[in-house]
Amino acid sequence: MRMAFSALPCRRRMKQNQNRLPFAEKKGDGSMKNGMEKQVQTFIPSVDIVETKNSYIVKLDLPGTSKEHIKAQLNRNTLIVSARMQDYLATEKENEQPIKEYRREFSLANDVDLNTIEAQYELGVLTITLNKKSQSLPKEITIS
């Protein structure tokens, strides 16, 4: 007898594949936080991670967020990205749109050069380039 489609095996596979990445997500959930004065909503934007020969490239979708409200930090071997987005067109009394906050942490691979990390924000996409250490790159051995 065939089973109907279930999300559990997909979630399990997705979690297994996450653990195979050169760096894994540490924290971040989609829960709602309600405050007394304002509603704060934690959101999880899409993230793409690509490995090239010389680097890892992390792309995060943060539409509607200004560059000034995005923070990228490095704490030991952990990359921390946080952002805050609010509807600034509404007045303080009329504002029913929640403030959206985002925070995500990634454990970096050992071959990441922590001194050459670059970040660029353009058209709602934050691109973080994590260069690999030169000693970890493959080297051609000359045979004589």
GROMACS .gro file of C-alpha atoms in nm:
model
  144
    1MET     CA    1   0.000   0.000   0.000
    2ARG     CA    2   0.136   0.343  -0.094
    3MET     CA    3   0.148   0.621   0.161
    4ALA     CA    4   0.022   0.968   0.092
    5PHE     CA    5   0.279   1.245   0.061
    6SER     CA    6   0.419   1.345   0.398
    7ALA     CA    7   0.639   1.644   0.483
    8LEU     CA    8   0.831   1.453   0.749
    9PRO     CA    9   1.065   1.260   0.515
   10CYS     CA   10   1.127   1.583   0.320
   11ARG     CA   11   1.215   1.772   0.638
   12ARG     CA   12   1.442   1.489   0.749
   13ARG     CA   13   1.620   1.489   0.411
   14MET     CA   14   1.650   1.867   0.417
   15LYS     CA   15   1.808   1.858   0.766
   16GLN     CA   16   2.049   1.583   0.655
   17ASN     CA   17   2.151   1.788   0.351
   18GLN     CA   18   2.202   2.099   0.567
   19ASN     CA   19   2.451   1.908   0.778
   20ARG     CA   20   2.651   1.825   0.464
   21LEU     CA   21   2.706   2.193   0.382
   22PRO     CA   22   3.053   2.334   0.449
   23PHE     CA   23   2.889   2.543   0.721
   24ALA     CA   24   2.558   2.478   0.890
   25GLU     CA   25   2.285   2.707   1.017
   26LYS     CA   26   2.292   2.742   1.394
   27LYS     CA   27   1.983   2.945   1.486
   28GLY     CA   28   1.675   3.111   1.341
   29ASP     CA   29   1.307   3.034   1.355
   30GLY     CA   30   0.988   3.179   1.218
   31SER     CA   31   0.820   3.244   1.549
   32MET     CA   32   0.621   3.558   1.629
   33LYS     CA   33   0.719   3.782   1.920
   34ASN     CA   34   0.452   4.012   2.058
   35GLY     CA   35   0.553   4.326   2.247
   36MET     CA   36   0.340   4.563   2.449
   37GLU     CA   37   0.373   4.854   2.205
   38LYS     CA   38   0.471   4.698   1.875
   39GLN     CA   39   0.444   4.360   1.717
   40VAL     CA   40   0.781   4.214   1.618
   41GLN     CA   41   0.786   3.929   1.370
   42THR     CA   42   1.090   3.713   1.305
   43PHE     CA   43   1.114   3.619   0.940
   44ILE     CA   44   1.334   3.372   0.755
   45PRO     CA   45   1.437   3.489   0.409
   46SER     CA   46   1.567   3.257   0.139
   47VAL     CA   47   1.937   3.172   0.155
   48ASP     CA   48   2.152   3.024  -0.122
   49ILE     CA   49   2.501   2.889  -0.049
   50VAL     CA   50   2.732   2.810  -0.340
   51GLU     CA   51   3.084   2.669  -0.321
   52THR     CA   52   3.331   2.768  -0.592
   53LYS     CA   53   3.695   2.669  -0.630
   54ASN     CA   54   3.815   2.975  -0.437
   55SER     CA   55   3.524   3.072  -0.211
   56TYR     CA   56   3.183   3.014  -0.059
   57ILE     CA   57   2.912   3.259  -0.166
   58VAL     CA   58   2.612   3.320   0.061
   59LYS     CA   59   2.312   3.507  -0.086
   60LEU     CA   60   2.029   3.620   0.142
   61ASP     CA   61   1.703   3.771   0.015
   62LEU     CA   62   1.626   4.081   0.225
   63PRO     CA   63   1.379   4.281   0.013
   64GLY     CA   64   1.257   4.607   0.160
   65THR     CA   65   1.547   4.633   0.403
   66SER     CA   66   1.782   4.929   0.381
   67LYS     CA   67   2.156   4.868   0.393
   68GLU     CA   68   2.178   5.067   0.719
   69HIS     CA   69   1.953   4.812   0.895
   70ILE     CA   70   2.159   4.506   0.799
   71LYS     CA   71   2.440   4.379   1.020
   72ALA     CA   72   2.694   4.109   0.935
   73GLN     CA   73   2.932   4.004   1.211
   74LEU     CA   74   3.200   3.746   1.266
   75ASN     CA   75   3.232   3.588   1.610
   76ARG     CA   76   3.511   3.332   1.615
   77ASN     CA   77   3.410   3.083   1.346
   78THR     CA   78   3.045   3.195   1.329
   79LEU     CA   79   2.894   3.430   1.070
   80ILE     CA   80   2.598   3.624   1.216
   81VAL     CA   81   2.358   3.813   0.987
   82SER     CA   82   2.076   4.025   1.129
   83ALA     CA   83   1.834   4.274   0.974
   84ARG     CA   84   1.542   4.493   1.080
   85MET     CA   85   1.263   4.609   0.853
   86GLN     CA   86   0.973   4.844   0.933
   87ASP     CA   87   0.705   5.026   0.736
   88TYR     CA   88   0.829   5.385   0.772
   89LEU     CA   89   0.541   5.535   0.571
   90ALA     CA   90   0.285   5.475   0.845
   91THR     CA   91   0.276   5.701   1.148
   92GLU     CA   92   0.352   5.571   1.495
   93LYS     CA   93  -0.020   5.553   1.591
   94GLU     CA   94  -0.142   5.408   1.261
   95ASN     CA   95   0.132   5.151   1.218
   96GLU     CA   96  -0.027   4.807   1.212
   97GLN     CA   97   0.254   4.653   1.013
   98PRO     CA   98   0.484   4.452   1.238
   99ILE     CA   99   0.851   4.525   1.266
  100LYS     CA  100   1.028   4.235   1.100
  101GLU     CA  101   1.355   4.110   1.243
  102TYR     CA  102   1.593   3.855   1.106
  103ARG     CA  103   1.891   3.681   1.263
  104ARG     CA  104   2.075   3.381   1.132
  105GLU     CA  105   2.401   3.222   1.238
  106PHE     CA  106   2.625   2.999   1.030
  107SER     CA  107   2.918   2.789   1.153
  108LEU     CA  108   3.197   2.844   0.902
  109ALA     CA  109   3.416   2.575   0.753
  110ASN     CA  110   3.778   2.557   0.871
  111ASP     CA  111   3.909   2.653   0.527
  112VAL     CA  112   3.746   3.002   0.529
  113ASP     CA  113   3.991   3.293   0.538
  114LEU     CA  114   3.836   3.506   0.813
  115ASN     CA  115   4.038   3.815   0.710
  116THR     CA  116   3.903   3.846   0.355
  117ILE     CA  117   3.524   3.830   0.398
  118GLU     CA  118   3.334   4.069   0.169
  119ALA     CA  119   2.967   4.174   0.177
  120GLN     CA  120   2.758   4.361  -0.079
  121TYR     CA  121   2.388   4.459  -0.070
  122GLU     CA  122   2.219   4.529  -0.401
  123LEU     CA  123   1.855   4.512  -0.517
  124GLY     CA  124   1.736   4.341  -0.197
  125VAL     CA  125   2.003   4.068  -0.200
  126LEU     CA  126   2.290   4.052   0.050
  127THR     CA  127   2.587   3.867  -0.100
  128ILE     CA  128   2.864   3.755   0.136
  129THR     CA  129   3.181   3.614  -0.019
  130LEU     CA  130   3.388   3.391   0.206
  131ASN     CA  131   3.725   3.330   0.043
  132LYS     CA  132   3.904   3.004   0.110
  133LYS     CA  133   4.251   2.997   0.264
  134SER     CA  134   4.517   2.959  -0.005
  135GLN     CA  135   4.664   2.654   0.169
  136SER     CA  136   4.332   2.470   0.138
  137LEU     CA  137   4.308   2.521  -0.239
  138PRO     CA  138   4.411   2.228  -0.458
  139LYS     CA  139   4.765   2.253  -0.593
  140GLU     CA  140   4.907   2.098  -0.906
  141ILE     CA  141   5.215   1.884  -0.843
  142THR     CA  142   5.475   1.882  -1.118
  143ILE     CA  143   5.609   1.538  -1.196
  144SER     CA  144   5.969   1.531  -1.317
   0.00000   0.00000   0.00000
